[in-house]
CSV table of C-alpha atoms and ligand atoms in Angstrom, one decimal:
chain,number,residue,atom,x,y,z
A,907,UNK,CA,188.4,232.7,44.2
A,908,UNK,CA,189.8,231.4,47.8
A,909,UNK,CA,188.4,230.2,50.3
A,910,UNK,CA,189.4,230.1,53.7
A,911,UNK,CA,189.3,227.0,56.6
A,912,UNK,CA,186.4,228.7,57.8
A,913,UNK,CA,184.5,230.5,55.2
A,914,UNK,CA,181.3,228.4,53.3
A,915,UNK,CA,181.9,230.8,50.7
A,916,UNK,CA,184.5,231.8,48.0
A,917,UNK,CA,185.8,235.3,49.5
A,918,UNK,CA,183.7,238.6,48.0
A,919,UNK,CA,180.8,236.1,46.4
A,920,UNK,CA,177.4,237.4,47.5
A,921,UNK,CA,175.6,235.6,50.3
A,922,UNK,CA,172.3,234.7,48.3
A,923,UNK,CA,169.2,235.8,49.6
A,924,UNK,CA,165.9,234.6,48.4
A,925,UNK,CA,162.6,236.8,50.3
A,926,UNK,CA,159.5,234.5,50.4
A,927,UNK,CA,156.7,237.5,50.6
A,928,UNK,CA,156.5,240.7,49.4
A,929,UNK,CA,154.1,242.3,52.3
A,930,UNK,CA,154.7,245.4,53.9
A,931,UNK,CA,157.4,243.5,56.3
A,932,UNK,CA,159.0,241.6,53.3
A,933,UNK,CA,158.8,245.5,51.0
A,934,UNK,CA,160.6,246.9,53.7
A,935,UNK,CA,163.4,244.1,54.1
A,936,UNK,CA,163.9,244.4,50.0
A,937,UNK,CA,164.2,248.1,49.9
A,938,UNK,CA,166.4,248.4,53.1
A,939,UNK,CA,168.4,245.7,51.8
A,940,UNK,CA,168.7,247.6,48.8
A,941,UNK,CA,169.4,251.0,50.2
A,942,UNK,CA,172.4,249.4,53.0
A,943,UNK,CA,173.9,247.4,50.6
A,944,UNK,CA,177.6,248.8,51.6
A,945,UNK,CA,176.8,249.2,55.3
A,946,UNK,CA,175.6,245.8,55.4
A,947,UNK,CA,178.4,244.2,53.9
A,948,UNK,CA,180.7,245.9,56.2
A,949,UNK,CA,179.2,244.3,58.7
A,950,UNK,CA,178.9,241.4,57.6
A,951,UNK,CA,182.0,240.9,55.5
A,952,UNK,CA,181.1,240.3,52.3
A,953,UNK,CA,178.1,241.5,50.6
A,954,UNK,CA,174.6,240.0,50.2
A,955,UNK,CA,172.3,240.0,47.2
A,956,UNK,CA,168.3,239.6,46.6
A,957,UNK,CA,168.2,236.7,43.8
A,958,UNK,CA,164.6,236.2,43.7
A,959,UNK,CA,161.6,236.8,45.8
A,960,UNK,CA,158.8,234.5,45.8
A,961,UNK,CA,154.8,236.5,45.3
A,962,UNK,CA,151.3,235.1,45.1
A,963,UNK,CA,150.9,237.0,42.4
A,964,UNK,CA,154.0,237.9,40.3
A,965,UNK,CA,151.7,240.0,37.9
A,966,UNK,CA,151.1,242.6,40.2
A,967,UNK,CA,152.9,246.3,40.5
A,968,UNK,CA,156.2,246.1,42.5
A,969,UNK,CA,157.9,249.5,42.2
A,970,UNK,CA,161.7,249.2,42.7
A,971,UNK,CA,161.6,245.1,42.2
A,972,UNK,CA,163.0,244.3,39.1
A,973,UNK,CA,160.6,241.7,37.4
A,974,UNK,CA,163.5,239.2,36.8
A,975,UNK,CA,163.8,238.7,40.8
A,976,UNK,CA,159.6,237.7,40.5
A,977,UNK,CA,158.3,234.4,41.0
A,978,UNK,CA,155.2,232.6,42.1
A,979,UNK,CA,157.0,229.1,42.6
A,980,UNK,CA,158.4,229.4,46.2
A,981,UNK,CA,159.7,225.9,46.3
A,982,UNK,CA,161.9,226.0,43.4
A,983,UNK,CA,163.5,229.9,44.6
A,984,UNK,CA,164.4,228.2,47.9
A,985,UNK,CA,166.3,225.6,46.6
A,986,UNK,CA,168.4,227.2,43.9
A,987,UNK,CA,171.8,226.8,44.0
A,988,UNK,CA,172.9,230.3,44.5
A,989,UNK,CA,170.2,230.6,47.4
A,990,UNK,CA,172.3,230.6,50.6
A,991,UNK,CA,169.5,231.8,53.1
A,992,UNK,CA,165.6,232.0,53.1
A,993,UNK,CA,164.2,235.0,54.5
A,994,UNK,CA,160.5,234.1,54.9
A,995,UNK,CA,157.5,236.8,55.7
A,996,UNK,CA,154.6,234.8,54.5
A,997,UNK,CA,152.8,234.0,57.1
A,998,UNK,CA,150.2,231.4,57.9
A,999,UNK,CA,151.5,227.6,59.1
A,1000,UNK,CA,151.5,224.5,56.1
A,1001,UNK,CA,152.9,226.3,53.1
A,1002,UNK,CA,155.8,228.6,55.0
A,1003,UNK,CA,156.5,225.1,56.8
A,1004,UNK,CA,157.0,223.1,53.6
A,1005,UNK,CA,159.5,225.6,52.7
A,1006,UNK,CA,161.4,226.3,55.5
A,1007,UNK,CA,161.7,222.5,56.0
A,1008,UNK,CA,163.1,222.4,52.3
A,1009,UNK,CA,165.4,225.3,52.8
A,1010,UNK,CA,167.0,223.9,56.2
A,1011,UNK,CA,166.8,220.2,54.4
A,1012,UNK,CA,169.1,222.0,51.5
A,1013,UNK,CA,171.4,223.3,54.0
A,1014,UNK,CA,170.4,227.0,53.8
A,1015,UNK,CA,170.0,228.9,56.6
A,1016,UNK,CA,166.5,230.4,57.3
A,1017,UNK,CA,165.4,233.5,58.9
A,1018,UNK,CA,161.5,234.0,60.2
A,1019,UNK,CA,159.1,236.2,61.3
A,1020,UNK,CA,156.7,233.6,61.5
A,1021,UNK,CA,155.4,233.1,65.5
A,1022,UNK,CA,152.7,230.9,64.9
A,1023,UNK,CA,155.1,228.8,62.6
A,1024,UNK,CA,157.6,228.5,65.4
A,1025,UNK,CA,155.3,228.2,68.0
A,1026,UNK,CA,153.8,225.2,66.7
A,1027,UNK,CA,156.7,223.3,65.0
A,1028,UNK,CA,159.8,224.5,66.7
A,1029,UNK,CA,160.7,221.1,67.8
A,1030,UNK,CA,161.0,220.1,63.9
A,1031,UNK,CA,162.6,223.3,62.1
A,1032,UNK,CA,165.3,223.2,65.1
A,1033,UNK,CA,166.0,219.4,64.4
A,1034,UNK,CA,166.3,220.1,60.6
A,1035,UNK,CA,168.8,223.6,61.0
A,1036,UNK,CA,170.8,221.3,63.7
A,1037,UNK,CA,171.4,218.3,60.9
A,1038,UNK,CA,172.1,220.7,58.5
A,1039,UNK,CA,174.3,222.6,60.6
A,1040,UNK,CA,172.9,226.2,59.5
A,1041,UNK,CA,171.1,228.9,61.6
A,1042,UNK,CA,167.3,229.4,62.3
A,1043,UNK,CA,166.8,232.8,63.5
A,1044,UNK,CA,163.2,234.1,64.6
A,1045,UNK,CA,164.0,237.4,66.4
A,1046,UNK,CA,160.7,239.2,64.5
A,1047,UNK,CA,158.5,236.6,65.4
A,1048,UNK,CA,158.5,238.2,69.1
A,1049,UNK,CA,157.4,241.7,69.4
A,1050,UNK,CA,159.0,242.6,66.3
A,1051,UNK,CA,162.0,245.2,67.4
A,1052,UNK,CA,162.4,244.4,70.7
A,1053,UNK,CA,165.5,242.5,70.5
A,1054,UNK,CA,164.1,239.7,73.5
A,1055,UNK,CA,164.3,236.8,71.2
A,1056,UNK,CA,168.4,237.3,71.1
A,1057,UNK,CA,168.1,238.3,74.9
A,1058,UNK,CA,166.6,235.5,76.1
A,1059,UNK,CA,169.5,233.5,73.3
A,1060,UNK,CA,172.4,235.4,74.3
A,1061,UNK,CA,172.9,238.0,76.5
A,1062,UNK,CA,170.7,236.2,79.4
A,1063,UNK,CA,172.1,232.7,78.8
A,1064,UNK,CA,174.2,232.3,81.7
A,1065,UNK,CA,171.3,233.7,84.1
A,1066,UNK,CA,168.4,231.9,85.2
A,1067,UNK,CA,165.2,233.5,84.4
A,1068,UNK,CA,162.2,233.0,87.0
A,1069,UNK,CA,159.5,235.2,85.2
A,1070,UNK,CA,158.6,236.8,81.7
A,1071,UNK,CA,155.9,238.9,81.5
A,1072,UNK,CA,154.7,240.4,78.5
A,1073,UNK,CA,152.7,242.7,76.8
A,1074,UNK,CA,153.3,241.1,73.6
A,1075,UNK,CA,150.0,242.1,71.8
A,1076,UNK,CA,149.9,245.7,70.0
A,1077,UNK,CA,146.4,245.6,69.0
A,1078,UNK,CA,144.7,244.5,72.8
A,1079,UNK,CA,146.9,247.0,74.3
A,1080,UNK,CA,145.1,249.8,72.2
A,1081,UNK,CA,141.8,248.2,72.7
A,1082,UNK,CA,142.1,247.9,76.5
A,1083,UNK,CA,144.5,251.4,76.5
A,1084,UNK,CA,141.6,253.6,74.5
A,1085,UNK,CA,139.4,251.8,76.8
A,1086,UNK,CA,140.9,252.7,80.2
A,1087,UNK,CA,141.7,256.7,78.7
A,1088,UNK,CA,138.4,257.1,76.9
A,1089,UNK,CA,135.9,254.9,78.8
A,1090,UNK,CA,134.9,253.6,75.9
A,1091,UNK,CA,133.3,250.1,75.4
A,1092,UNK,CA,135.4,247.0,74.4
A,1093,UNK,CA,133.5,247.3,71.1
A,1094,UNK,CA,133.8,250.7,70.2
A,1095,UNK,CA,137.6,250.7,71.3
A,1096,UNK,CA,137.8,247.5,68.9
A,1097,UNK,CA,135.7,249.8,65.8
A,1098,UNK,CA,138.6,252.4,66.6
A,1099,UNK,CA,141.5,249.8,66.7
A,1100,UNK,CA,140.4,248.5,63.2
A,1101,UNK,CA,139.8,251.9,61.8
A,1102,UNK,CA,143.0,252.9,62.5
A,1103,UNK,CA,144.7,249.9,60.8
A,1104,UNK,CA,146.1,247.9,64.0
A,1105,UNK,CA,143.2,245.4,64.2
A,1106,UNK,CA,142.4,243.4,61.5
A,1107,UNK,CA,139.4,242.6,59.5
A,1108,UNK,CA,139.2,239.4,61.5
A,1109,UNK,CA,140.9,240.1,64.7
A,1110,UNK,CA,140.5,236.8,66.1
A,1111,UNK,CA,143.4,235.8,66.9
A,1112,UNK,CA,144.6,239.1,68.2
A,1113,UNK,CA,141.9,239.5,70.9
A,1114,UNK,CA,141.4,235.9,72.1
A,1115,UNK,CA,144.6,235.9,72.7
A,1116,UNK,CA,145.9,233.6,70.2
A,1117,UNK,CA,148.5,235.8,69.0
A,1118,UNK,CA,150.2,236.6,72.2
A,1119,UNK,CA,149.9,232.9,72.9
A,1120,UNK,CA,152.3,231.8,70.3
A,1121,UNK,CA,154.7,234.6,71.8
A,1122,UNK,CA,154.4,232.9,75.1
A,1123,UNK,CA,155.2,229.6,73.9
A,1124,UNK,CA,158.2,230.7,72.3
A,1125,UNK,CA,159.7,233.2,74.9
A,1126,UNK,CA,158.8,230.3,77.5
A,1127,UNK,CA,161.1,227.6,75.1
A,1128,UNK,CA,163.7,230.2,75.2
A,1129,UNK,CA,163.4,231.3,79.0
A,1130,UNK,CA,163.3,228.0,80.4
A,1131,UNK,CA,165.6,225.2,78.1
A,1132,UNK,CA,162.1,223.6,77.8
A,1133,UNK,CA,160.0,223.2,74.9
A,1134,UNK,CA,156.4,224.6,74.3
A,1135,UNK,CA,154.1,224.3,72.0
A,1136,UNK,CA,151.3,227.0,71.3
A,1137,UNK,CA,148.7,224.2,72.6
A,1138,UNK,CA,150.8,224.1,76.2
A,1139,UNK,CA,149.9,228.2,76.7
A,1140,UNK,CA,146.7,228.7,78.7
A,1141,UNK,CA,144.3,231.2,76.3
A,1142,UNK,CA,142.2,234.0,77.4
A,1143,UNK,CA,142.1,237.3,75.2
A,1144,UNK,CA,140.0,240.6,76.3
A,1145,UNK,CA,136.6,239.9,74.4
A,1146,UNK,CA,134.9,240.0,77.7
A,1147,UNK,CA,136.3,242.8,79.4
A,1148,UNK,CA,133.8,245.4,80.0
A,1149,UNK,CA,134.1,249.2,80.4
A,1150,UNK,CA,132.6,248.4,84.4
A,1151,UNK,CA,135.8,246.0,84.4
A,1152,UNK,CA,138.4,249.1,84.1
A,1153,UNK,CA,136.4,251.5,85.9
A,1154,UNK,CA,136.5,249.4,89.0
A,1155,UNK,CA,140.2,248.1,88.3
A,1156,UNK,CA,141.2,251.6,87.9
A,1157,UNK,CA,139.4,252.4,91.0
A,1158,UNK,CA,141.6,250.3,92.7
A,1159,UNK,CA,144.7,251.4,91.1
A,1160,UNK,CA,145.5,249.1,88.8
A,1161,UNK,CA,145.5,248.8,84.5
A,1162,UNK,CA,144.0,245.8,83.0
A,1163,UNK,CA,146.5,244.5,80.5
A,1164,UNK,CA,146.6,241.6,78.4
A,1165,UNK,CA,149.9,239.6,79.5
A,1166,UNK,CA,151.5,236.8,78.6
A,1167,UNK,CA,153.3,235.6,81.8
A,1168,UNK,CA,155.6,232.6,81.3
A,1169,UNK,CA,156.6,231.6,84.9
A,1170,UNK,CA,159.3,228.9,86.4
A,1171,UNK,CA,157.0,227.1,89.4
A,1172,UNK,CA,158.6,225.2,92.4
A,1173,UNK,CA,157.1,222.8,94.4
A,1174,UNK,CA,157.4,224.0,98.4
A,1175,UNK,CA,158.2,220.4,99.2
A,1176,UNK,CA,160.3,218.5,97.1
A,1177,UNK,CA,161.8,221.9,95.6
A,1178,UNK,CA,161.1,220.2,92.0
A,1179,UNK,CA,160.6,223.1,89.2
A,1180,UNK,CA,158.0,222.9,86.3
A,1181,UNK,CA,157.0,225.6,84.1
A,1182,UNK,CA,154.2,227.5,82.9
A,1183,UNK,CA,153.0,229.9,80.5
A,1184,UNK,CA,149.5,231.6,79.9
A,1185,UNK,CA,147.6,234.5,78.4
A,1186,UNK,CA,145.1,236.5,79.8
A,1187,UNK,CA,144.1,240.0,81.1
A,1188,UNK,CA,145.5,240.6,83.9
A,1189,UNK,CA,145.2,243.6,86.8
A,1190,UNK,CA,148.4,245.2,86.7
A,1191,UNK,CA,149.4,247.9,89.6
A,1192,UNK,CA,149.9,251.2,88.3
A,1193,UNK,CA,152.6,252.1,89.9
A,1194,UNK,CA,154.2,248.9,87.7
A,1195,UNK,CA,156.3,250.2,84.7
A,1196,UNK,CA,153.9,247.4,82.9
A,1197,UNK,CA,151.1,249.6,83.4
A,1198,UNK,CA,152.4,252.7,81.9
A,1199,UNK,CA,153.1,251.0,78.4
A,1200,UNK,CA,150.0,252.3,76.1
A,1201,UNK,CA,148.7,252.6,73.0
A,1202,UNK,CA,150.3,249.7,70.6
A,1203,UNK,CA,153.2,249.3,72.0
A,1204,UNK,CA,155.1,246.4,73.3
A,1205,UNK,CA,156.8,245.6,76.6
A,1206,UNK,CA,158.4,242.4,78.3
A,1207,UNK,CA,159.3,242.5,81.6
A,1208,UNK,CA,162.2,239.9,82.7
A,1209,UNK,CA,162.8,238.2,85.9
A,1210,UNK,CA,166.0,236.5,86.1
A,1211,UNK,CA,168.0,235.4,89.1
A,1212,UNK,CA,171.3,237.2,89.0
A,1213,UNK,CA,170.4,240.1,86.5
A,1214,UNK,CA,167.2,241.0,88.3
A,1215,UNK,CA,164.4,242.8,87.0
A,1216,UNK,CA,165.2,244.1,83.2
A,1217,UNK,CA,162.1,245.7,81.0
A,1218,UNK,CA,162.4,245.9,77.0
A,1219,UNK,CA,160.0,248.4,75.2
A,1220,UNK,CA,159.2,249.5,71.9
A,1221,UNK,CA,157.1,249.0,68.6
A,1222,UNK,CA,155.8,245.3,69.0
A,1223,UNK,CA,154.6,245.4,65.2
A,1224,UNK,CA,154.8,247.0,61.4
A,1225,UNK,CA,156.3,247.1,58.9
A,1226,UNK,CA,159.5,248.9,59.5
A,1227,UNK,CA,160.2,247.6,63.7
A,1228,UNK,CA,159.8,243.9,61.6
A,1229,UNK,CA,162.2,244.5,58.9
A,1230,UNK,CA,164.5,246.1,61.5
A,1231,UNK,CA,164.2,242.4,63.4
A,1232,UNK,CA,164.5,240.1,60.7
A,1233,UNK,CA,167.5,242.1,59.1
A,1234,UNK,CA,168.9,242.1,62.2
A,1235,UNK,CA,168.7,237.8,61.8
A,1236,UNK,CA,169.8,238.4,58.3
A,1237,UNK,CA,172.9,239.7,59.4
A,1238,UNK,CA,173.8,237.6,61.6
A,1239,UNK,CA,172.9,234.6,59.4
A,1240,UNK,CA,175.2,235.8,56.6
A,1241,UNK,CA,178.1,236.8,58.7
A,1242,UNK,CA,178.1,232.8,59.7
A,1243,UNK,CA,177.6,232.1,56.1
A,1244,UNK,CA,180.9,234.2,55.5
A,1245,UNK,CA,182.6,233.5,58.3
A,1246,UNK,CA,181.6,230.0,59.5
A,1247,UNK,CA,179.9,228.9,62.7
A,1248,UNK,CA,176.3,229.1,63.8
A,1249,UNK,CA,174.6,230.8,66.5
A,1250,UNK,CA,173.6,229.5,69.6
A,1251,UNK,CA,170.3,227.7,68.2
A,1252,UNK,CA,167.5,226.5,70.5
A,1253,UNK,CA,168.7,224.4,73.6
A,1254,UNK,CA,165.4,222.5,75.4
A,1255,UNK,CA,168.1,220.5,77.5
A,1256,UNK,CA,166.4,221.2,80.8
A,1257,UNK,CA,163.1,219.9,79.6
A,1258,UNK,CA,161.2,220.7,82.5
A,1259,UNK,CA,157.1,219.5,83.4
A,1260,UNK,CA,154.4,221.5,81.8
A,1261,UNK,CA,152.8,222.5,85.2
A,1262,UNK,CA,148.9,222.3,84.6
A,1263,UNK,CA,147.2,225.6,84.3
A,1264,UNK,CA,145.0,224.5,87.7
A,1265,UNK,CA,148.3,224.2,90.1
A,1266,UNK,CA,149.0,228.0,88.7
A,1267,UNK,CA,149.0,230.0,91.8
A,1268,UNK,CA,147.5,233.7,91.6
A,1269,UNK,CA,145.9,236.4,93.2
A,1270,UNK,CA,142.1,237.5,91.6
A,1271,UNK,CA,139.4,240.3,91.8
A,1272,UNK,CA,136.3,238.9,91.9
A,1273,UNK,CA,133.3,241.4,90.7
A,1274,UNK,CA,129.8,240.2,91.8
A,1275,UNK,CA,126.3,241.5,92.2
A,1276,UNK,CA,124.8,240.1,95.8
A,1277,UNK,CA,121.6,241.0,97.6
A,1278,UNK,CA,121.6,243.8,100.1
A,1279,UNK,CA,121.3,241.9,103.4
A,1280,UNK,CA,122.6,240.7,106.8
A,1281,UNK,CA,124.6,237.9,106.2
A,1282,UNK,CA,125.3,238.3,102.5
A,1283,UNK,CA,129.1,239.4,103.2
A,1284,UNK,CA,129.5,236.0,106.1
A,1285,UNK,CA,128.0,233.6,103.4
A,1286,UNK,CA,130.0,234.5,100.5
A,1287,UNK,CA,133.1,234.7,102.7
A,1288,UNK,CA,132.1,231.5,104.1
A,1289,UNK,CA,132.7,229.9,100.3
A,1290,UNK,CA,136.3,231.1,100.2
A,1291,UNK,CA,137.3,230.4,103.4
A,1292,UNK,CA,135.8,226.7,103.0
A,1293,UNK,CA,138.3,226.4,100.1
A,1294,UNK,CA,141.3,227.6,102.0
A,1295,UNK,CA,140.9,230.8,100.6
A,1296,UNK,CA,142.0,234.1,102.3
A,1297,UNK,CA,140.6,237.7,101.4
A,1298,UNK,CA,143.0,240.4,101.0
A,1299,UNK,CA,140.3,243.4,100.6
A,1300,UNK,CA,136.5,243.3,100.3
A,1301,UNK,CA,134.9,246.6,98.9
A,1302,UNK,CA,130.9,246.9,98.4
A,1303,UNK,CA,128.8,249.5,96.0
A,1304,UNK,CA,125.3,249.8,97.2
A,1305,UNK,CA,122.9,249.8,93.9
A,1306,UNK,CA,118.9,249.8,93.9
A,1307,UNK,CA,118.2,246.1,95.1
A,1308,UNK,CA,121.5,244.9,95.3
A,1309,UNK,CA,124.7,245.7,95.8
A,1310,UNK,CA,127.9,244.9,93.9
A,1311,UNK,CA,130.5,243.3,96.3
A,1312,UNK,CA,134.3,243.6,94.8
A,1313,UNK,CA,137.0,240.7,96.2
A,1314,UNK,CA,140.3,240.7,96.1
A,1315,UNK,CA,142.0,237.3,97.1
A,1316,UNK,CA,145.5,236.5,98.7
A,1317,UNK,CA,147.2,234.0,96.0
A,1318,UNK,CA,145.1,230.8,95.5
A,1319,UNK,CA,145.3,227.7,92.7
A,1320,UNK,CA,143.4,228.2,89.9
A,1321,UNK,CA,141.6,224.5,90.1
A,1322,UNK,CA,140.3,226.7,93.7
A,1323,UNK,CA,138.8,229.5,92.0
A,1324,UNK,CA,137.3,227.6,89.8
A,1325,UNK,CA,135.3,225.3,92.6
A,1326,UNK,CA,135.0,228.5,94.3
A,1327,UNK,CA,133.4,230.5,91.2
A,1328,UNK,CA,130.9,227.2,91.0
A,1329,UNK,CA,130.4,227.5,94.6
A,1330,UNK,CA,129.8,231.2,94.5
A,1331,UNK,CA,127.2,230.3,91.8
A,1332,UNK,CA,125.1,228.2,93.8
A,1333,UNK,CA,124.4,231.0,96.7
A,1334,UNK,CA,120.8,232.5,97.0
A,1335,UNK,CA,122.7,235.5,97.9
A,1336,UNK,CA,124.8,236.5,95.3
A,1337,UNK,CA,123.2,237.3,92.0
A,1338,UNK,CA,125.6,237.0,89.5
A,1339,UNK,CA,129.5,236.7,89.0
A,1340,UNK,CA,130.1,239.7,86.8
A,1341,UNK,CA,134.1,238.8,86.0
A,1342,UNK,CA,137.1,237.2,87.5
A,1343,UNK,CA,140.1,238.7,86.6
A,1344,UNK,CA,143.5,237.9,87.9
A,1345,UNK,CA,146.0,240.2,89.4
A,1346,UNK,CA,149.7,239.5,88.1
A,1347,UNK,CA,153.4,240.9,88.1
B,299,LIG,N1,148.9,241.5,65.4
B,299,LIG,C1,150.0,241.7,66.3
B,299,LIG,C2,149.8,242.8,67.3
B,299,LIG,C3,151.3,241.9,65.6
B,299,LIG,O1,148.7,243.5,67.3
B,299,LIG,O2,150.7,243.1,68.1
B,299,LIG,C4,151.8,240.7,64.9
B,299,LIG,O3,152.1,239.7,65.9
């Protein structure tokens, strides 16, 4: 065996792969490992081979997986000798942690598809991969396919991005997609999502947001040389959005999406930049290619200085648009193995403020019921412009008693709406504030 100046590994011996999961991602990474085993090391030059794969439960059925490659101790799999790279699809946060930390601590290189795992400890596993001098790759931790994760890494990196904007969540894109389409109710939309297989039993953390939160934080870290955390991205998922909600957004021409806008801010006087990142729906024009993305799919929309305006779209989840991410991480990890070198690995060097979610300037639609009137329309105007608040458009339903009064704002903090919802609150005349959703992109 030789080895050259560069090479980590004695020419034509396998790069060692151990899979930690065997879900329907990790299935499909096995068997398309399997089935590309030439192709792959073509491209990487040298081959690659599945030594063991770590299960819950080792007893179970695994057709094709050859019960030598089974076992339920994780740990010890990862830091085998002939292990060169972890490929973890577990999930969840403590247990993939402990054993990514071990793997990077051991000098392997780790691929992930874990967001919330990167979203929360980032700072840490990027640490650990830069002492040990290997790669940590997450590509399918973001909208799965869509290659942003290596967009934002490479082929942006000497731009300067000023906006992401994403729809980053498969499942509330159905829900709020069925919703605007069928004019169904957010809970029968929901009864359909999970029917179909895209929500699931608890979908928690895919309709509050949470989900698309982690995204955020980690397209934000990428975007901006800054890092954040999952508890830095303002939450608010689509729970509350009411069939009354799209009909009167749709009236007035836009989609309601859930986005995940990660935003570069800059102070007007001073010039100084912070960031920002958040989640929540969000009234998007439809004449905005954001608005035509529908059913479960995925779509990030890129603002960056020199390149301009860039949109990536495709299958945000599954099975097969998640092996096709992580393999494409595998690939790259094991051509470095081979070769030598790392890729370029997470760089917070700019380390800009975390603007608070208040200083976050937008535009909203404001959906109250008011009493019929004189002098309903001059009070309630009254409250904005006390706060400094312009109107853009002001539309008015007449119902039995009362009437429903639609506003539309020119951009305003959100600290203001929120004294100005309070305000609003306080009026004899108005009724009730039926929603406040903000208009984005
Ligand atoms: N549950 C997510 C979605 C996929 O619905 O898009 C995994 O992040």
């Amino acid at each position: 065996m030789t080895t050259t100046n560069r090479s980590k590994k004695p020419e034509g011996e396998p790069v060692g792969i151990a899979l930690l999961g065997f879900g329907t991602v990790g299935a499909e990474v096995f068997r398309l490992v399997q089935e590309n085993a030439d192709a792959f090391a073509h491209r990487i030059g040298g081959p690659v081979e599945i030594r063991g794969v770590a299960v819950h439960n080792k007893n179970k059925l695994r057709p094709g997986v050859p019960e030598e490659l089974l076992t339920d101790y994780a740990k010890a799999l990862v830091l085998r000798d002939d292990i060169d790279l972890v490929v973890e699809v577990i999930g969840g946060i403590d247990f993939p942690r402990e054993l990514v930390l071990a793997a990077l601590n051991a000098g392997k290189s780790v691929v992930t598809a874990n967001k919330a795992l990167v979203a929360a400890h980032a700072d840490e596993l990027a640490e650990a991969a830069d002492r040990a001098d290997v790669d940590l790759y997450f590509e399918a931790a973001v909208a799965a396919a869509i290659p942003v994760v290596g967009m934002l890494r490479r082929s942006l990196a000497g731009d300067k991005i000023q906006r992401i904007s994403g729809i980053v969540n498969g499942t509330t894109n159905f829900i709020l997609d069925a919703m605007e389409s069928t004019g169904a109710s957010y809970e029968d939309a929901l009864a359909e999502a999970t029917r179909l297989g895209y929500a699931e039993a608890d979908p928690t953390a895919d309709v509050e947001g949470h989900d698309a939160a982690s995204k955020a934080a980690i397209l934000a870290s990428l975007g901006f040389y800054t890092r954040l955390t999952f508890d830095d991205v303002y939450c608010e998922g689509i729970s509350k959005i009411t069939a009354d909600d799209i009909t009167a957004a749709n009236q007035a021409g836009y989609s309601i999406k859930l986005l995940a806008i990660c935003e570069r801010l800059v102070d007007e006087e001073t010039g100084a930049e912070s960031v920002n990142a958040r989640v929540h729906p969000t009234l998007v024009p439809k004449e905005h290619p954001l608005a035509s993305v529908s059913q479960s799919y995925n779509a990030i929309f890129v603002e960056a200085e020199a390149a301009g305006s860039l949109m990536f779209y495709g299958n945000g989840a599954g099975g097969n648009p998640t092996a096709s991410a992580v393999l494409g991480d595998v690939i790259g990890a094991a051509r470095n193995i081979v070769h030598g070198g790392r890729a370029p690995g997470e760089n917070t060097y700019a380390n800009l403020p975390i603007a608070e979610f208040g200083e976050v300037e937008t535009r909203y639609h404001v959906d109250m019921e008011v009493e019929d009137r004189t002098g309903v329309l001059s009070a309630i105007s009254g409250v904005f412009a006390r706060h400094g608040v312009s109107l853009r458009t002001v539309r008015q339903e007449d119902g039995d008693a009362t009437a429903r009064l639609i506003v539309v704002t020119h951009a305003a903090k959100e600290a203001v709406l929120e004294d100005i919802v309070a305000a609003l609150g306080e009026l004899d005349e108005v009724k009730a504030v039926h929603s406040v959703i903000r208009l984005g992109v």
